mmCIF file of C-alpha atoms in Angstrom:
data_model
loop_
_atom_site.group_PDB
_atom_site.id
_atom_site.type_symbol
_atom_site.label_atom_id
_atom_site.label_comp_id
_atom_site.label_asym_id
_atom_site.label_seq_id
_atom_site.Cartn_x
_atom_site.Cartn_y
_atom_site.Cartn_z
ATOM 1 C CA UNK A 256 -93.967 -14.917 -85.226
ATOM 2 C CA UNK A 257 -92.647 -12.400 -87.777
ATOM 3 C CA UNK A 258 -95.316 -10.748 -89.891
ATOM 4 C CA UNK A 259 -95.856 -12.186 -93.394
ATOM 5 C CA UNK A 260 -94.427 -10.724 -96.560
ATOM 6 C CA UNK A 261 -97.970 -10.046 -97.823
ATOM 7 C CA UNK A 262 -98.569 -7.433 -95.116
ATOM 8 C CA UNK A 263 -95.311 -5.684 -95.944
ATOM 9 C CA UNK A 264 -96.274 -5.574 -99.626
ATOM 10 C CA UNK A 265 -99.657 -4.052 -98.797
ATOM 11 C CA UNK A 266 -97.980 -1.358 -96.745
ATOM 12 C CA UNK A 267 -95.691 -0.496 -99.631
ATOM 13 C CA UNK A 268 -98.650 -0.372 -102.026
ATOM 14 C CA UNK A 269 -100.462 1.964 -99.644
ATOM 15 C CA UNK A 270 -97.477 4.298 -99.687
ATOM 16 C CA UNK A 271 -97.405 4.434 -103.491
ATOM 17 C CA UNK A 272 -101.148 5.032 -103.767
ATOM 18 C CA UNK A 273 -101.206 7.632 -101.042
ATOM 19 C CA UNK A 274 -98.393 9.698 -102.524
ATOM 20 C CA UNK A 275 -99.646 9.692 -106.109
ATOM 21 C CA UNK A 276 -96.714 7.744 -107.461
ATOM 22 C CA UNK A 277 -96.342 5.826 -110.706
ATOM 23 C CA UNK A 278 -99.097 3.500 -111.813
ATOM 24 C CA UNK A 279 -98.896 -0.004 -110.419
ATOM 25 C CA UNK A 280 -101.014 -1.387 -113.191
ATOM 26 C CA UNK A 281 -99.530 -0.049 -116.402
ATOM 27 C CA UNK A 282 -99.608 3.239 -118.276
ATOM 28 C CA UNK A 283 -96.757 5.285 -119.650
ATOM 29 C CA UNK A 284 -97.377 8.649 -118.004
ATOM 30 C CA UNK A 285 -96.396 9.470 -114.462
ATOM 31 C CA UNK A 286 -98.849 11.544 -112.458
ATOM 32 C CA UNK A 287 -95.970 13.470 -110.875
ATOM 33 C CA UNK A 288 -92.883 13.249 -113.114
ATOM 34 C CA UNK A 289 -89.508 13.869 -111.465
ATOM 35 C CA UNK A 290 -87.874 17.218 -112.037
ATOM 36 C CA UNK A 291 -85.081 17.299 -114.582
ATOM 37 C CA UNK A 292 -81.630 18.017 -113.214
ATOM 38 C CA UNK A 293 -80.586 21.471 -114.358
ATOM 39 C CA UNK A 294 -77.077 22.840 -114.715
ATOM 40 C CA UNK A 295 -75.712 25.272 -112.153
ATOM 41 C CA UNK A 296 -72.321 26.683 -111.230
ATOM 42 C CA UNK A 297 -70.939 24.664 -108.291
ATOM 43 C CA UNK A 298 -69.870 26.747 -105.321
ATOM 44 C CA UNK A 299 -67.997 23.918 -103.567
ATOM 45 C CA UNK A 300 -65.890 21.085 -104.949
ATOM 46 C CA UNK A 301 -66.835 17.602 -103.795
ATOM 47 C CA UNK A 302 -64.788 14.534 -104.720
ATOM 48 C CA UNK A 303 -65.419 10.828 -104.291
ATOM 49 C CA UNK A 304 -62.523 9.586 -102.168
ATOM 50 C CA UNK A 305 -63.389 5.882 -102.045
ATOM 51 C CA UNK A 306 -66.140 3.437 -102.920
ATOM 52 C CA UNK A 307 -66.988 -0.206 -102.302
ATOM 53 C CA UNK A 308 -69.580 -2.847 -103.100
ATOM 54 C CA UNK A 309 -71.657 -4.268 -100.276
ATOM 55 C CA UNK A 310 -73.675 -7.110 -101.794
ATOM 56 C CA UNK A 311 -77.108 -7.811 -103.289
ATOM 57 C CA UNK A 312 -79.401 -4.896 -104.041
ATOM 58 C CA UNK A 313 -82.626 -3.936 -102.281
ATOM 59 C CA UNK A 314 -84.321 -1.840 -104.957
ATOM 60 C CA UNK A 315 -88.018 -1.116 -104.298
ATOM 61 C CA UNK A 316 -87.946 -2.733 -100.823
ATOM 62 C CA UNK A 317 -87.699 0.535 -98.868
ATOM 63 C CA UNK A 318 -85.335 -0.885 -96.285
ATOM 64 C CA UNK A 319 -83.542 0.958 -93.494
ATOM 65 C CA UNK A 320 -80.029 -0.163 -94.393
ATOM 66 C CA UNK A 321 -77.655 2.719 -93.812
ATOM 67 C CA UNK A 322 -73.987 3.029 -92.865
ATOM 68 C CA UNK A 323 -72.935 3.576 -89.256
ATOM 69 C CA UNK A 324 -69.659 4.729 -87.766
ATOM 70 C CA UNK A 325 -67.614 4.827 -84.585
ATOM 71 C CA UNK A 326 -65.482 7.645 -86.010
ATOM 72 C CA UNK A 327 -62.657 5.519 -87.358
ATOM 73 C CA UNK A 328 -64.605 2.727 -89.074
ATOM 74 C CA UNK A 329 -67.658 2.538 -91.319
ATOM 75 C CA UNK A 330 -70.048 -0.409 -90.958
ATOM 76 C CA UNK A 331 -72.555 -1.212 -93.698
ATOM 77 C CA UNK A 332 -74.790 -4.085 -94.750
ATOM 78 C CA UNK A 333 -76.676 -5.457 -97.759
ATOM 79 C CA UNK A 334 -80.096 -7.093 -97.886
ATOM 80 C CA UNK A 335 -78.505 -10.433 -98.863
ATOM 81 C CA UNK A 336 -76.902 -10.669 -95.411
ATOM 82 C CA UNK A 337 -73.372 -9.421 -96.031
ATOM 83 C CA UNK A 338 -71.963 -7.022 -93.425
ATOM 84 C CA UNK A 339 -68.692 -5.144 -93.929
ATOM 85 C CA UNK A 340 -66.394 -2.851 -91.991
ATOM 86 C CA UNK A 341 -64.188 -0.258 -93.682
ATOM 87 C CA UNK A 342 -61.443 2.098 -92.648
ATOM 88 C CA UNK A 343 -63.225 5.457 -92.658
ATOM 89 C CA UNK A 344 -60.341 7.413 -94.183
ATOM 90 C CA UNK A 345 -58.972 5.060 -96.846
ATOM 91 C CA UNK A 346 -61.980 2.837 -97.474
ATOM 92 C CA UNK A 347 -59.986 -0.369 -96.996
ATOM 93 C CA UNK A 348 -62.272 -3.284 -96.170
ATOM 94 C CA UNK A 349 -61.364 -4.531 -92.698
ATOM 95 C CA UNK A 350 -63.705 -7.534 -92.642
ATOM 96 C CA UNK A 351 -66.803 -8.961 -94.267
ATOM 97 C CA UNK A 352 -69.166 -11.632 -92.949
ATOM 98 C CA UNK A 353 -72.190 -13.422 -94.390
ATOM 99 C CA UNK A 354 -75.007 -13.576 -91.866
ATOM 100 C CA UNK A 355 -77.391 -15.402 -94.282
ATOM 101 C CA UNK A 356 -80.192 -13.099 -93.092
ATOM 102 C CA UNK A 357 -82.428 -10.808 -95.155
ATOM 103 C CA UNK A 358 -81.100 -7.703 -93.467
ATOM 104 C CA UNK A 359 -83.432 -4.713 -93.392
ATOM 105 C CA UNK A 360 -82.448 -2.346 -90.544
ATOM 106 C CA UNK A 361 -79.113 -0.986 -89.401
ATOM 107 C CA UNK A 362 -76.337 -1.412 -88.647
ATOM 108 C CA UNK A 363 -75.831 0.457 -85.384
ATOM 109 C CA UNK A 364 -72.584 0.393 -83.417
ATOM 110 C CA UNK A 365 -71.108 1.556 -80.141
ATOM 111 C CA UNK A 366 -67.587 0.733 -81.317
ATOM 112 C CA UNK A 367 -67.634 -2.681 -79.661
ATOM 113 C CA UNK A 368 -70.748 -4.327 -81.123
ATOM 114 C CA UNK A 369 -72.570 -3.978 -84.458
ATOM 115 C CA UNK A 370 -76.326 -4.682 -84.323
ATOM 116 C CA UNK A 371 -78.690 -5.295 -87.258
ATOM 117 C CA UNK A 372 -82.257 -6.474 -87.847
ATOM 118 C CA UNK A 373 -83.865 -8.521 -90.616
ATOM 119 C CA UNK A 374 -87.044 -8.699 -92.668
ATOM 120 C CA UNK A 375 -87.983 -11.892 -90.821
ATOM 121 C CA UNK A 376 -87.585 -10.438 -87.344
ATOM 122 C CA UNK A 377 -84.089 -11.659 -86.498
ATOM 123 C CA UNK A 378 -81.628 -9.421 -84.660
ATOM 124 C CA UNK A 379 -77.913 -10.181 -84.818
ATOM 125 C CA UNK A 380 -74.963 -8.686 -82.943
ATOM 126 C CA UNK A 381 -71.443 -8.881 -84.383
ATOM 127 C CA UNK A 382 -68.070 -7.994 -82.954
ATOM 128 C CA UNK A 383 -66.978 -4.619 -84.319
ATOM 129 C CA UNK A 384 -63.373 -5.845 -84.268
ATOM 130 C CA UNK A 385 -63.686 -8.791 -86.659
ATOM 131 C CA UNK A 386 -67.368 -9.423 -87.448
ATOM 132 C CA UNK A 387 -67.710 -12.638 -85.451
ATOM 133 C CA UNK A 388 -71.242 -13.292 -84.240
ATOM 134 C CA UNK A 389 -71.838 -12.554 -80.565
ATOM 135 C CA UNK A 390 -75.525 -13.524 -80.499
ATOM 136 C CA UNK A 391 -78.653 -13.878 -82.609
ATOM 137 C CA UNK A 392 -82.282 -13.733 -81.492
ATOM 138 C CA UNK A 393 -85.794 -13.267 -82.874
ATOM 139 C CA UNK A 394 -88.257 -10.441 -82.222
ATOM 140 C CA UNK A 395 -91.909 -10.271 -83.184
ATOM 141 C CA UNK A 396 -91.816 -8.765 -86.703
ATOM 142 C CA UNK A 397 -89.761 -7.044 -89.389
ATOM 143 C CA UNK A 398 -87.104 -4.563 -88.317
ATOM 144 C CA UNK A 399 -87.344 -1.472 -90.535
ATOM 145 C CA UNK A 400 -85.218 0.890 -88.463
ATOM 146 C CA UNK A 401 -81.692 0.909 -87.175
ATOM 147 C CA UNK A 402 -81.574 -0.286 -83.555
ATOM 148 C CA UNK A 403 -80.266 2.066 -80.869
ATOM 149 C CA UNK A 404 -77.566 1.133 -78.362
ATOM 150 C CA UNK A 405 -77.522 2.601 -74.840
ATOM 151 C CA UNK A 406 -77.207 1.479 -71.244
ATOM 152 C CA UNK A 407 -76.047 -2.026 -72.168
ATOM 153 C CA UNK A 408 -79.142 -2.539 -74.344
ATOM 154 C CA UNK A 409 -79.967 -2.899 -78.016
ATOM 155 C CA UNK A 410 -83.299 -1.124 -78.552
ATOM 156 C CA UNK A 411 -85.235 -2.498 -81.508
ATOM 157 C CA UNK A 412 -88.397 -1.072 -83.126
ATOM 158 C CA UNK A 413 -90.479 -3.505 -85.157
ATOM 159 C CA UNK A 414 -93.298 -2.827 -87.613
ATOM 160 C CA UNK A 415 -95.944 -4.249 -85.263
ATOM 161 C CA UNK A 416 -95.528 -1.277 -82.921
ATOM 162 C CA UNK A 417 -93.206 -2.888 -80.393
ATOM 163 C CA UNK A 418 -90.082 -1.441 -78.829
ATOM 164 C CA UNK A 419 -87.931 -4.260 -77.450
ATOM 165 C CA UNK A 420 -84.851 -3.912 -75.243
ATOM 166 C CA UNK A 421 -82.316 -6.726 -75.701
ATOM 167 C CA UNK A 422 -79.362 -7.324 -73.402
ATOM 168 C CA UNK A 423 -76.280 -6.312 -75.370
ATOM 169 C CA UNK A 424 -74.211 -9.194 -73.960
ATOM 170 C CA UNK A 425 -76.428 -12.139 -74.939
ATOM 171 C CA UNK A 426 -79.517 -10.844 -76.783
ATOM 172 C CA UNK A 427 -81.986 -11.827 -74.062
ATOM 173 C CA UNK A 428 -85.100 -9.690 -73.751
ATOM 174 C CA UNK A 429 -84.976 -7.259 -70.849
ATOM 175 C CA UNK A 430 -88.290 -5.501 -71.482
ATOM 176 C CA UNK A 431 -90.693 -4.471 -74.209
ATOM 177 C CA UNK A 432 -93.342 -1.808 -74.759
ATOM 178 C CA UNK A 433 -96.061 -1.675 -77.401
ATOM 179 C CA UNK A 434 -98.427 0.810 -78.988
ATOM 180 C CA UNK A 435 -101.720 -0.160 -80.637
ATOM 181 C CA UNK A 436 -101.279 0.129 -84.389
ATOM 182 C CA UNK A 437 -103.914 1.069 -86.995
ATOM 183 C CA UNK A 438 -104.918 -1.571 -89.554
ATOM 184 C CA UNK A 439 -103.291 0.277 -92.449
ATOM 185 C CA UNK A 440 -99.915 1.974 -92.187
ATOM 186 C CA UNK A 441 -97.237 3.389 -94.466
ATOM 187 C CA UNK A 442 -94.189 1.152 -94.862
ATOM 188 C CA UNK A 443 -91.406 2.365 -92.639
ATOM 189 C CA UNK A 444 -90.408 2.790 -88.996
ATOM 190 C CA UNK A 445 -88.565 5.532 -87.171
ATOM 191 C CA UNK A 446 -85.568 4.426 -85.133
ATOM 192 C CA UNK A 447 -85.715 4.832 -81.344
ATOM 193 C CA UNK A 448 -83.597 7.591 -79.806
ATOM 194 C CA UNK A 449 -82.173 7.875 -76.305
ATOM 195 C CA UNK A 450 -82.070 11.140 -74.354
ATOM 196 C CA UNK A 451 -80.395 10.762 -70.961
ATOM 197 C CA UNK A 452 -82.271 7.919 -69.258
ATOM 198 C CA UNK A 453 -85.331 7.700 -71.527
ATOM 199 C CA UNK A 454 -86.056 6.066 -74.885
ATOM 200 C CA UNK A 455 -88.298 7.932 -77.304
ATOM 201 C CA UNK A 456 -90.038 6.627 -80.395
ATOM 202 C CA UNK A 457 -92.613 7.734 -82.947
ATOM 203 C CA UNK A 458 -95.339 5.255 -83.885
ATOM 204 C CA UNK A 459 -97.743 4.545 -86.738
ATOM 205 C CA UNK A 460 -100.711 5.670 -84.649
ATOM 206 C CA UNK A 461 -99.378 9.239 -84.659
ATOM 207 C CA UNK A 462 -98.046 9.062 -81.106
ATOM 208 C CA UNK A 463 -94.679 10.078 -79.735
ATOM 209 C CA UNK A 464 -93.929 8.169 -76.537
ATOM 210 C CA UNK A 465 -91.166 7.892 -73.949
ATOM 211 C CA UNK A 466 -90.079 4.927 -71.827
ATOM 212 C CA UNK A 467 -87.549 4.485 -69.033
ATOM 213 C CA UNK A 468 -84.319 3.049 -70.413
ATOM 214 C CA UNK A 469 -83.791 0.862 -67.341
ATOM 215 C CA UNK A 470 -87.067 -1.064 -67.331
ATOM 216 C CA UNK A 471 -89.362 0.219 -70.100
ATOM 217 C CA UNK A 472 -91.863 1.813 -67.759
ATOM 218 C CA UNK A 473 -93.982 4.348 -69.684
ATOM 219 C CA UNK A 474 -93.399 8.083 -69.350
ATOM 220 C CA UNK A 475 -95.245 10.684 -71.386
ATOM 221 C CA UNK A 476 -97.347 9.760 -74.423
ATOM 222 C CA UNK A 477 -98.431 12.472 -76.886
ATOM 223 C CA UNK A 478 -100.741 12.194 -79.902
ATOM 224 C CA UNK A 479 -99.058 14.679 -82.222
ATOM 225 C CA UNK A 480 -101.296 14.342 -85.262
ATOM 226 C CA UNK A 481 -104.729 12.773 -84.664
ATOM 227 C CA UNK A 482 -105.978 10.662 -87.603
ATOM 228 C CA UNK A 483 -108.719 12.363 -89.643
ATOM 229 C CA UNK A 484 -110.382 11.670 -92.967
ATOM 230 C CA UNK A 485 -113.046 9.728 -94.811
ATOM 231 C CA UNK A 486 -111.036 6.576 -95.478
ATOM 232 C CA UNK A 487 -108.053 4.658 -94.097
ATOM 233 C CA UNK A 488 -105.556 6.248 -96.455
ATOM 234 C CA UNK A 489 -106.713 9.752 -95.484
ATOM 235 C CA UNK A 490 -106.361 8.761 -91.824
ATOM 236 C CA UNK A 491 -102.736 7.626 -92.099
ATOM 237 C CA UNK A 492 -100.815 9.453 -89.367
ATOM 238 C CA UNK A 493 -97.573 7.472 -89.213
ATOM 239 C CA UNK A 494 -94.420 8.870 -87.674
ATOM 240 C CA UNK A 495 -91.919 7.011 -89.860
ATOM 241 C CA UNK A 496 -89.082 9.507 -89.751
ATOM 242 C CA UNK A 497 -86.581 9.077 -86.936
ATOM 243 C CA UNK A 498 -86.872 11.701 -84.201
ATOM 244 C CA UNK A 499 -83.902 14.082 -84.136
ATOM 245 C CA UNK A 500 -82.491 15.626 -80.991
ATOM 246 C CA UNK A 501 -80.360 18.554 -79.883
ATOM 247 C CA UNK A 502 -79.873 18.839 -76.153
ATOM 248 C CA UNK A 503 -83.262 18.370 -74.499
ATOM 249 C CA UNK A 504 -85.277 19.272 -77.599
ATOM 250 C CA UNK A 505 -86.838 16.763 -79.985
ATOM 251 C CA UNK A 506 -87.914 17.335 -83.583
ATOM 252 C CA UNK A 507 -90.434 14.999 -85.152
ATOM 253 C CA UNK A 508 -92.315 15.018 -88.455
ATOM 254 C CA UNK A 509 -95.350 12.946 -89.387
ATOM 255 C CA UNK A 510 -96.543 11.507 -92.660
ATOM 256 C CA UNK A 511 -99.798 13.455 -92.663
ATOM 257 C CA UNK A 512 -98.560 16.950 -92.122
ATOM 258 C CA UNK A 513 -97.007 18.211 -88.855
ATOM 259 C CA UNK A 514 -93.433 19.061 -87.885
ATOM 260 C CA UNK A 515 -93.249 19.562 -84.125
ATOM 261 C CA UNK A 516 -90.568 20.605 -81.652
ATOM 262 C CA UNK A 517 -91.046 18.775 -78.361
ATOM 263 C CA UNK A 518 -89.467 19.056 -74.912
ATOM 264 C CA UNK A 519 -87.868 15.669 -74.182
ATOM 265 C CA UNK A 520 -88.477 15.866 -70.437
ATOM 266 C CA UNK A 521 -92.233 16.476 -70.581
ATOM 267 C CA UNK A 522 -93.428 15.785 -74.128
ATOM 268 C CA UNK A 523 -94.772 19.345 -74.337
ATOM 269 C CA UNK A 524 -94.973 20.795 -77.855
ATOM 270 C CA UNK A 525 -92.797 23.902 -78.232
ATOM 271 C CA UNK A 526 -93.972 24.800 -81.739
ATOM 272 C CA UNK A 527 -95.587 23.119 -84.726
ATOM 273 C CA UNK A 528 -95.590 23.783 -88.463
ATOM 274 C CA UNK A 529 -97.237 22.196 -91.467
ATOM 275 C CA UNK A 530 -94.864 19.693 -93.050
ATOM 276 C CA UNK A 531 -95.487 16.281 -94.560
ATOM 277 C CA UNK A 532 -92.681 13.748 -94.693
ATOM 278 C CA UNK A 533 -91.924 10.055 -94.460
ATOM 279 C CA UNK A 534 -88.265 10.378 -95.459
ATOM 280 C CA UNK A 535 -87.110 12.390 -92.496
ATOM 281 C CA UNK A 536 -85.398 15.446 -91.177
ATOM 282 C CA UNK A 537 -82.036 16.704 -89.951
ATOM 283 C CA UNK A 538 -81.130 19.376 -87.448
ATOM 284 C CA UNK A 539 -78.144 21.571 -86.667
ATOM 285 C CA UNK A 540 -77.634 24.455 -84.244
ATOM 286 C CA UNK A 541 -79.614 26.859 -86.426
ATOM 287 C CA UNK A 542 -82.210 25.001 -88.473
ATOM 288 C CA UNK A 543 -84.364 21.946 -88.980
ATOM 289 C CA UNK A 544 -84.237 20.521 -92.517
ATOM 290 C CA UNK A 545 -87.109 18.451 -93.893
ATOM 291 C CA UNK A 546 -87.382 16.259 -96.990
ATOM 292 C CA UNK A 547 -91.040 16.719 -97.871
ATOM 293 C CA UNK A 548 -93.395 14.123 -99.319
ATOM 294 C CA UNK A 549 -93.050 15.729 -102.758
ATOM 295 C CA UNK A 550 -89.236 15.917 -102.477
ATOM 296 C CA UNK A 551 -89.239 19.599 -101.662
ATOM 297 C CA UNK A 552 -86.451 20.526 -99.253
ATOM 298 C CA UNK A 553 -87.269 23.031 -96.510
ATOM 299 C CA UNK A 554 -85.306 24.718 -93.729
ATOM 300 C CA UNK A 555 -87.072 26.050 -90.625
ATOM 301 C CA UNK A 556 -85.709 27.936 -87.645
ATOM 302 C CA UNK A 557 -84.923 25.485 -84.858
ATOM 303 C CA UNK A 558 -86.051 28.015 -82.231
ATOM 304 C CA UNK A 559 -89.316 29.293 -83.714
ATOM 305 C CA UNK A 560 -90.253 26.980 -86.572
ATOM 306 C CA UNK A 561 -90.384 29.903 -89.025
ATOM 307 C CA UNK A 562 -89.498 28.985 -92.616
ATOM 308 C CA UNK A 563 -85.963 30.032 -93.543
ATOM 309 C CA UNK A 564 -85.945 28.766 -97.117
ATOM 310 C CA UNK A 565 -87.602 26.228 -99.373
ATOM 311 C CA UNK A 566 -86.716 24.849 -102.783
ATOM 312 C CA UNK A 567 -88.273 22.421 -105.202
ATOM 313 C CA UNK A 568 -85.207 21.791 -107.387
ATOM 314 C CA UNK A 569 -85.596 18.048 -106.786
ATOM 315 C CA UNK A 570 -89.398 17.886 -106.966
ATOM 316 C CA UNK A 571 -90.647 14.284 -107.189
ATOM 317 C CA UNK A 572 -87.118 12.885 -107.363
ATOM 318 C CA UNK A 573 -87.878 10.762 -104.288
ATOM 319 C CA UNK A 574 -85.108 12.259 -102.203
ATOM 320 C CA UNK A 575 -83.698 10.670 -99.072
ATOM 321 C CA UNK A 576 -83.842 12.179 -95.649
ATOM 322 C CA UNK A 577 -81.396 15.094 -95.317
ATOM 323 C CA UNK A 578 -78.079 15.228 -93.494
ATOM 324 C CA UNK A 579 -76.522 18.407 -92.108
ATOM 325 C CA UNK A 580 -72.813 18.348 -92.980
ATOM 326 C CA UNK A 581 -70.387 21.228 -92.512
ATOM 327 C CA UNK A 582 -72.192 24.202 -94.138
ATOM 328 C CA UNK A 583 -74.349 22.022 -96.355
ATOM 329 C CA UNK A 584 -77.511 19.957 -96.388
ATOM 330 C CA UNK A 585 -77.069 16.690 -98.290
ATOM 331 C CA UNK A 586 -79.695 14.398 -99.844
ATOM 332 C CA UNK A 587 -79.668 11.524 -102.329
ATOM 333 C CA UNK A 588 -82.250 10.797 -105.034
ATOM 334 C CA UNK A 589 -83.801 7.922 -107.001
ATOM 335 C CA UNK A 590 -81.041 7.898 -109.622
ATOM 336 C CA UNK A 591 -78.152 7.730 -107.159
ATOM 337 C CA UNK A 592 -77.250 11.416 -107.358
ATOM 338 C CA UNK A 593 -76.119 13.182 -104.189
ATOM 339 C CA UNK A 594 -77.046 16.852 -103.892
ATOM 340 C CA UNK A 595 -75.409 19.494 -101.704
ATOM 341 C CA UNK A 596 -77.303 22.678 -100.756
ATOM 342 C CA UNK A 597 -76.163 25.736 -98.832
ATOM 343 C CA UNK A 598 -77.547 25.343 -95.310
ATOM 344 C CA UNK A 599 -78.070 29.101 -94.951
ATOM 345 C CA UNK A 600 -79.762 29.849 -98.288
ATOM 346 C CA UNK A 601 -80.872 26.547 -99.829
ATOM 347 C CA UNK A 602 -78.980 27.287 -103.038
ATOM 348 C CA UNK A 603 -77.378 24.288 -104.825
ATOM 349 C CA UNK A 604 -73.668 23.888 -104.163
ATOM 350 C CA UNK A 605 -72.609 20.638 -105.819
ATOM 351 C CA UNK A 606 -73.867 17.382 -107.335
ATOM 352 C CA UNK A 607 -72.080 14.020 -107.452
ATOM 353 C CA UNK A 608 -73.175 10.437 -108.015
ATOM 354 C CA UNK A 609 -72.850 7.521 -105.609
ATOM 355 C CA UNK A 610 -74.183 4.914 -108.062
ATOM 356 C CA UNK A 611 -77.056 4.330 -110.437
ATOM 357 C CA UNK A 612 -79.594 3.122 -107.892
ATOM 358 C CA UNK A 613 -81.842 4.917 -105.431
ATOM 359 C CA UNK A 614 -80.456 6.436 -102.244
ATOM 360 C CA UNK A 615 -83.145 5.606 -99.690
ATOM 361 C CA UNK A 616 -81.387 6.266 -96.375
ATOM 362 C CA UNK A 617 -79.917 9.626 -95.315
ATOM 363 C CA UNK A 618 -76.207 10.149 -96.007
ATOM 364 C CA UNK A 619 -73.879 9.667 -93.040
ATOM 365 C CA UNK A 620 -71.613 12.502 -91.890
ATOM 366 C CA UNK A 621 -68.237 11.160 -90.715
ATOM 367 C CA UNK A 622 -65.617 13.686 -89.699
ATOM 368 C CA UNK A 623 -64.866 15.651 -92.901
ATOM 369 C CA UNK A 624 -66.640 13.154 -95.183
ATOM 370 C CA UNK A 625 -70.158 12.183 -96.106
ATOM 371 C CA UNK A 626 -70.854 8.497 -96.838
ATOM 372 C CA UNK A 627 -73.748 7.369 -99.033
ATOM 373 C CA UNK A 628 -75.275 3.918 -99.551
ATOM 374 C CA UNK A 629 -77.422 3.094 -102.577
ATOM 375 C CA UNK A 630 -80.117 0.445 -102.794
ATOM 376 C CA UNK A 631 -77.940 -1.310 -105.369
ATOM 377 C CA UNK A 632 -75.283 -2.037 -102.740
ATOM 378 C CA UNK A 633 -72.839 0.754 -103.570
ATOM 379 C CA UNK A 634 -71.078 2.598 -100.763
ATOM 380 C CA UNK A 635 -69.309 5.870 -101.562
ATOM 381 C CA UNK A 636 -67.438 8.435 -99.454
ATOM 382 C CA UNK A 637 -67.153 12.094 -100.523
ATOM 383 C CA UNK A 638 -65.018 14.952 -99.249
ATOM 384 C CA UNK A 639 -65.037 18.658 -99.969
ATOM 385 C CA UNK A 640 -61.891 19.777 -101.777
ATOM 386 C CA UNK A 641 -60.635 23.160 -100.608
ATOM 387 C CA UNK A 642 -57.852 23.754 -103.139
#
């Protein structure tokens, strides 16, 4: 049966307490006030080219609702169950359906099927062409990560530590794998990633593990950041950020303080640096970019892990995970602003606004655009203007 709402609330409370956030019980002063936005001279011009409304908001729920694309279409969903498809260039809505689910993870698409998960452990697959339902099934607990699609399977991570492979044609379970979870965890789940014929996921026990795509048989299993501390909050070692890949190299960051480059074939650590994040990271050919737990943004060399630059312009503004886009690194913040930084230097390039609500999920790079979803149900596409 899906896990109860009470457990999810406790996990969210643990996150707030552990990160020194605003008081849950009153008081006017914030322990770590957000940095004020300061003026700067933009070095690139960014324009909103289209926007749309998705449905009911999901403020404070820390969901994993984020847009997905097949290159020509954008798919996006709201917590109230509405799923929409848009023309990527013009923003025209192609279809919208009401699933009547409390959607919480996804969508993901392969261009033929759109897959999403819910707060109550349902997984639904829709036709990418017109939104008609292809199948619906139930997994063991809340889905707080976008599923992955590969090898005719929908791969779903749930908050109870399970990775379930569902047949993409009818939703039947093909296999599942599970890690033992600690009693207390930070709210959030990293999405599974597929490299060649293996599926890789980070778990709340601090482990990074691989499984065979065909049948779920276990491969390597590495404890990247062993729990340590005097109490359960100190011992939190969750890997909530989705693992990023380039070629055969993996990049993973944990909540407690390690960013590690890992060889996908063997699980061997290539290098490791201190970094604490639950929002996530991005990677391009040169660097790894990390949104830190205090909303500092850092770039490290992809080859050596050496720090390239670091800025705290957005300190405590609760930034999203970063996205590498053209020559920029893009993040959103708790007021709906979208910030562009020079990927080489970390200097601010531009600032726009997607809406007035938090941007929880990383922006999506689509061709020459970046698409941003807010927790209030706003979807906005931006493009750099060159003349």
